[in-house]
Structures are given as structure tokens and as C-alpha cells.
Short mmCIF file of C-alpha atoms in Angstrom, two decimals:
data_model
loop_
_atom_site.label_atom_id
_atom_site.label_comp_id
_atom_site.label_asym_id
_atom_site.label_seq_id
_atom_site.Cartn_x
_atom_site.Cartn_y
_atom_site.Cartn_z
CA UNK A 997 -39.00 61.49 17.65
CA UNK A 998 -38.76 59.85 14.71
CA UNK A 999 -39.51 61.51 11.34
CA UNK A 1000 -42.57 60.85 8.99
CA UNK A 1001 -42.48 59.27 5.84
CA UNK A 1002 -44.61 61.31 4.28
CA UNK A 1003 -45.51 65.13 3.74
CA UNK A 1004 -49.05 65.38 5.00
CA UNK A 1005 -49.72 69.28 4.48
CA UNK A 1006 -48.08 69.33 0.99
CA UNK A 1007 -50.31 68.27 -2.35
CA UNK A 1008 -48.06 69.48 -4.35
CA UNK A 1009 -45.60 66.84 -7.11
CA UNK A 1010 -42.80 66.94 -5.60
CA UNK A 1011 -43.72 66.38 -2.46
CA UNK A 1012 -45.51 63.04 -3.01
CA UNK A 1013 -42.40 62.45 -5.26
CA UNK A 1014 -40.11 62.78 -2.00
CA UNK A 1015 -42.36 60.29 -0.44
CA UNK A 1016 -40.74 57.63 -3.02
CA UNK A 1017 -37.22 58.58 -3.49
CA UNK A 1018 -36.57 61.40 -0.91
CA UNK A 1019 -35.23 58.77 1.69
CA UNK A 1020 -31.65 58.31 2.39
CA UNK A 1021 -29.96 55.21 0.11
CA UNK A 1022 -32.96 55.64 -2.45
CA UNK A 1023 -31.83 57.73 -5.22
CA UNK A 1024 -28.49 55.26 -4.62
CA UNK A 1025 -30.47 52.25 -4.98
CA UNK A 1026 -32.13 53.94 -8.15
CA UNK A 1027 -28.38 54.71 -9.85
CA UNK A 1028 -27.18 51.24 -9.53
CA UNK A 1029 -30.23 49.67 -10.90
CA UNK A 1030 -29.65 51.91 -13.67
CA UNK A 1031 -26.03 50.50 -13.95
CA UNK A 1032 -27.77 46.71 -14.28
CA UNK A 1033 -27.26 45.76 -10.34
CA UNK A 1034 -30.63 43.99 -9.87
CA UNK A 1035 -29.91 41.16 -6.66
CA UNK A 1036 -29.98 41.90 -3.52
CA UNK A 1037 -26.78 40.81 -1.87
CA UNK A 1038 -25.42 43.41 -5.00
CA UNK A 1039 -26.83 45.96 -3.85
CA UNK A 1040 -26.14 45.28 -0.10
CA UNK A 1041 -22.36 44.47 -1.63
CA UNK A 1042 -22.05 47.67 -3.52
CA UNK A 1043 -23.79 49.87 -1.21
CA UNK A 1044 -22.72 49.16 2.02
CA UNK A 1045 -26.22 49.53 3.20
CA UNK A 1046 -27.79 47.99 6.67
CA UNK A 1047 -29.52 44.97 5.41
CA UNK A 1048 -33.02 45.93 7.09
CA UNK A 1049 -32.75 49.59 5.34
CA UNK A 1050 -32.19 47.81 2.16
CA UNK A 1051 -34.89 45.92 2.29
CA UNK A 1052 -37.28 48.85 3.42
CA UNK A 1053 -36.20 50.84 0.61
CA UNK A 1054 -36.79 47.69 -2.38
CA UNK A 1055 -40.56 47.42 -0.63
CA UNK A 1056 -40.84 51.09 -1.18
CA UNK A 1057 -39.43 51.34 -4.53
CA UNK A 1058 -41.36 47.88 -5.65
CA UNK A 1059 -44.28 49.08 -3.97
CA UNK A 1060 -44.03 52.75 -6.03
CA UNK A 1061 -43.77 50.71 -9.41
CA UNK A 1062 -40.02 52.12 -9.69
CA UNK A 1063 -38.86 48.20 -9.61
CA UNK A 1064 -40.14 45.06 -10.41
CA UNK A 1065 -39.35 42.35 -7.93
CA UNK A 1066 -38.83 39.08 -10.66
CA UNK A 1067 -38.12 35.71 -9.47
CA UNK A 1068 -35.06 33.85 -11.16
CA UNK A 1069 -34.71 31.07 -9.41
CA UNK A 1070 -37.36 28.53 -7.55
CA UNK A 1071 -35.55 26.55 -5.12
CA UNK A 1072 -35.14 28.00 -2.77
CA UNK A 1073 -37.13 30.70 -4.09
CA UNK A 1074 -34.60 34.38 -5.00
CA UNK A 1075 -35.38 37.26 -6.50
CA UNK A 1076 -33.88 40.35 -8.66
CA UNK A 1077 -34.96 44.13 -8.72
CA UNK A 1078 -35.28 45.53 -12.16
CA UNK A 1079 -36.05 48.87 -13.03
CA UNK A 1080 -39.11 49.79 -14.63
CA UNK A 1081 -39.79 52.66 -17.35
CA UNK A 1082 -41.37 54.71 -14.22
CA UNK A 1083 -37.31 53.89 -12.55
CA UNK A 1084 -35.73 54.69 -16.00
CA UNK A 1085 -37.88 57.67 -15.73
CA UNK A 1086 -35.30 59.19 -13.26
CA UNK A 1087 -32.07 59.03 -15.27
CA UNK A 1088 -32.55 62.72 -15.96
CA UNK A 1089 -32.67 64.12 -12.21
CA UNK A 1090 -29.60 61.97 -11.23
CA UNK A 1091 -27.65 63.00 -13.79
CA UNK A 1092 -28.95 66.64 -13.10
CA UNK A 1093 -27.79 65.66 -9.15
CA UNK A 1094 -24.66 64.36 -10.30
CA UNK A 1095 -23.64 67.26 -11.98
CA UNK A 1096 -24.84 69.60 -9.41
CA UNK A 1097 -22.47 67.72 -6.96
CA UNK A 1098 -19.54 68.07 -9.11
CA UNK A 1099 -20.01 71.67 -9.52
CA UNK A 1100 -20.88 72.41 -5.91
CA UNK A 1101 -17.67 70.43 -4.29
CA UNK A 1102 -15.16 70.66 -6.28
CA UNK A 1103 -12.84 68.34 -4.13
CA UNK A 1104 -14.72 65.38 -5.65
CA UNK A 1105 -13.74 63.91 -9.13
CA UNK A 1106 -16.55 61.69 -11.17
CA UNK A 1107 -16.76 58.42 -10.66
CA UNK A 1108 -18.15 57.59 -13.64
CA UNK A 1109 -18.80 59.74 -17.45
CA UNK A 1110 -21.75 59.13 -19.46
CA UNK A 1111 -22.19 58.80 -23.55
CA UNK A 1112 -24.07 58.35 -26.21
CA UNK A 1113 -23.58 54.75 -27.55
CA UNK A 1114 -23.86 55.99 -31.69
CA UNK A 1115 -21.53 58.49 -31.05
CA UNK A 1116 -19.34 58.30 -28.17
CA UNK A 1117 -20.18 62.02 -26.52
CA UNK A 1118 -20.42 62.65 -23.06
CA UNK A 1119 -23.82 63.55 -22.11
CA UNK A 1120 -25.26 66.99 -20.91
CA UNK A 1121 -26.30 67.93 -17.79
CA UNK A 1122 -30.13 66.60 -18.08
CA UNK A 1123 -28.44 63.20 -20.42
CA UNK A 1124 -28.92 65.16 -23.60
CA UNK A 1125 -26.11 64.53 -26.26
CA UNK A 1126 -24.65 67.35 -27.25
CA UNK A 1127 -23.88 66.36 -30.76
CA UNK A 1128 -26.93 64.19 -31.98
CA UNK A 1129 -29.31 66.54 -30.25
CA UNK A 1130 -31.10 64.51 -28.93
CA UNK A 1131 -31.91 63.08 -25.50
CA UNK A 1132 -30.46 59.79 -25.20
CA UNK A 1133 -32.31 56.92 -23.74
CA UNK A 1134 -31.58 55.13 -20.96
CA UNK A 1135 -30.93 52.12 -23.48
CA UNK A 1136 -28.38 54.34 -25.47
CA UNK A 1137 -26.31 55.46 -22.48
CA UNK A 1138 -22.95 54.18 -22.00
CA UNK A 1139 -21.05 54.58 -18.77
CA UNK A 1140 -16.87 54.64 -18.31
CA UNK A 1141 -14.42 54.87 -15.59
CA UNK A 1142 -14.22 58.41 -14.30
CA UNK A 1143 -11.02 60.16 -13.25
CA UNK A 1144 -12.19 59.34 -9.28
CA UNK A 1145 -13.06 55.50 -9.52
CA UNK A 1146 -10.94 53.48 -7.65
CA UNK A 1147 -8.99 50.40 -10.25
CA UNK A 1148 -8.71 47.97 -7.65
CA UNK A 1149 -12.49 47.80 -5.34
CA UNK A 1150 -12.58 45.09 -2.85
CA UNK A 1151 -15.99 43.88 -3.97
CA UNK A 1152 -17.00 42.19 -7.17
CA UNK A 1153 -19.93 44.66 -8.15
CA UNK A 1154 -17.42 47.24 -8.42
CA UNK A 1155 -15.35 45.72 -10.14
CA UNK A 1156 -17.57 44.14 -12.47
CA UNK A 1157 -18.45 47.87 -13.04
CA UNK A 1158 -15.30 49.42 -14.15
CA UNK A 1159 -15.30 48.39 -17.42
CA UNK A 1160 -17.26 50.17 -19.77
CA UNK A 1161 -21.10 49.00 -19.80
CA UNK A 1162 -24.51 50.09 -21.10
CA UNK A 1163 -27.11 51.20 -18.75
CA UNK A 1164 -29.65 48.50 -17.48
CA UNK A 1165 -27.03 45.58 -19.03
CA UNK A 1166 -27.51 43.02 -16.03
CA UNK A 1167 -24.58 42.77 -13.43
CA UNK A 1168 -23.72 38.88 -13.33
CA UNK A 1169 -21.14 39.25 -10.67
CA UNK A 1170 -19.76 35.42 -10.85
CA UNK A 1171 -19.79 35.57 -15.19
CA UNK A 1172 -17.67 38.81 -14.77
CA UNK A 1173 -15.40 37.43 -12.27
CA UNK A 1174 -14.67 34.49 -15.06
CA UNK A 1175 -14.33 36.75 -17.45
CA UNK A 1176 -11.93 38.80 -15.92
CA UNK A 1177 -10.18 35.81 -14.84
CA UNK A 1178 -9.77 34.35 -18.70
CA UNK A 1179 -8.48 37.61 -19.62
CA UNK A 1180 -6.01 37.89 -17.31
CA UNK A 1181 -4.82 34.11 -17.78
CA UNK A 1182 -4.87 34.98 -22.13
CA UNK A 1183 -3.00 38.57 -20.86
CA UNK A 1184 -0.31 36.06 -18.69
CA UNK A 1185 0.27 33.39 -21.21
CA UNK A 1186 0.99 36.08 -24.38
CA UNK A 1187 2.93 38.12 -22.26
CA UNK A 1188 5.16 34.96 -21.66
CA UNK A 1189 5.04 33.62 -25.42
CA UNK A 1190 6.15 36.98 -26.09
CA UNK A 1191 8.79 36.99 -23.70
CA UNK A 1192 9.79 32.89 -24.77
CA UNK A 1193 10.23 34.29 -28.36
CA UNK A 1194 13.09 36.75 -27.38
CA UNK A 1195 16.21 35.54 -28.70
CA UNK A 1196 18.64 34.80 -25.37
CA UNK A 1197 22.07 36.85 -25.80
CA UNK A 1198 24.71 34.66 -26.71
#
């Protein structure tokens, strides 16, 4: 029999919290639209997800006011997911989670670390910096390649994510691609100006 979506005998706030985010993929879906992923075919790219799952878990999340479905473009009609404060809202309970993980298995290296964009610290365990003493806002968080990220992903969110980006900075998967493109072709052409400018031995 399949299980309930909700928790009928418990009032209490975590429980009706659970109801939101307490599905597998969810809290997933939540972290990359943190990390600026807001189409769908991203998220279905980045995630691996089932397509109908996906698309169960944006109604839910839109539906919660933890995303805001937006239309950018009108023919045909498509549309992005973008977090809302209520979404942003979360940042400290996955970090908490993330950390947790770490700590609990330690056969798994980060992915990703997490700073404070004024200063350049790693974050605490609830996305507090431990220098400025402050909590850092979503905004203000910076996130970097982690010891455990893989350099060379086979699909273009990820690797539009390993370079070092702000939280909710939108993921334009085909302007990163260009990008990363024009870099390499500057990176190919100096490296063979430099290696033109070498004297040959006589």
C-alpha cells in the first residue's frame, strides 16, 4: 500500500513541515535552487530525477510558496522555478543536514564548501560565519569545489557549477558553456604564443 502524504494524527511543526519537504528528491530540489538551477530540464539534468517525480515535487514546492513558477519565455510558453524567501528560509537545515552527513559517514568527502562573500570563511554548521559573527544570508554565501566534486561531470549543470558561484546567481547553462569555451580557446592561443616566442635551438 502506498504511503500517505501527509501526517494526519500529528499537529505538531514539524510534522506539517515534512508534508512539504519530507519527500524523497525535495530537500535536493531545494539545494540546487539555492545554487541558482531554476529550469526544469536543469533540474531533471542535474538530478537524475524521473521526469513525473520532478514535476510532482515543483507542484508541491510551488504550491507550499517554497518556489515561484515565473514564465521567461511566451512562445511556446516555458517556465523557471525560483526560490522564494520561505525556500531561502531553509539554507540553515541543509547546511545543518550536510554537515550531519559528513560527520556521520565519514567515507564521503564534500562536494561543495560554503563562505562568507566579505570575508572568505567557511561557514558554520547552521551558515553562521565564524569570523564576522554573524549569520550570513543566503545572498552573501559563496559556494567552491569541495575535495569530493568530480572536475570533469558529463552534464552542463554540473559543470556550470564547479566554478565558484554565489547562492541564488541564475544557472544559464548555454552562457556558461560559451564561457567556458572562450576561456579555453584564450587558455589555447596564449599557451601557443607562449610557446611561438621560445627561441628554436640553433
Amino acid at each position: 500500500m502506498a504511503l500517505g502524504k501527509d501526517y494526519a494524527a500529528q499537529e505538531c511543526s514539524m510534522a506539517r513541515a515534512l508534508e512539504v519537504v519530507g519527500e524523497r528528491w525535495t530537500l535536493l530540489l531545494v539545494r540546487d535552487a539555492l545554487y541558482g538551477v531554476r529550469r526544469y530540464n536543469d533540474f531533471l539534468v542535474h538530478l537524475g530525477i524521473p521526469r513525473a517525480v520532478l514535476a510532482a515535487r515543483l507542484q508541491t514546492l510551488t504550491s507550499a510558496g517554497v518556489l515561484e513558477k515565473r514564465r521567461y519565455q511566451d512562445s511556446p510558453p516555458r517556465y523557471e522555478y525560483v526560490i522564494t524567501p520561505r525556500g531561502c528560509a531553509l539554507w540553515p537545515t541543509l547546511r545543518g543536514l550536510g554537515v550531519w552527513g559528513e560527520e556521520t559517514f565519514p567515507d564521503t568527502r564534500p562536494l561543495r564548501t560554503f563562505h562568507h562573500v566579505a570575508c572568505g570563511t567557511e561557514l558554520g554548521v547552521h551558515g553562521e560565519c565564524p569570523e564576522c559573527r554573524i549569520f550570513v544570508p543566503v545572498e552573501d554565501v559563496e559556494m567552491r569545489p569541495g575535495p569530493g566534486l568530480e572536475q570533469e561531470p558529463a552534464n552542463p549543470v554540473s559543470r556550470a557549477l564547479l566554478r565558484p558561484r554565489r547562492f541564488l546567481q541564475p544557472v544559464d547553462v548555454a552562457a556558461e558553456e560559451a564561457a567556458a569555451a572562450e576561456a579555453a580557446a584564450a587558455e589555447a592561443a596564449e599557451g601557443q604564443a607562449a610557446e611561438a616566442a621560445v627561441p628554436s635551438t640553433p
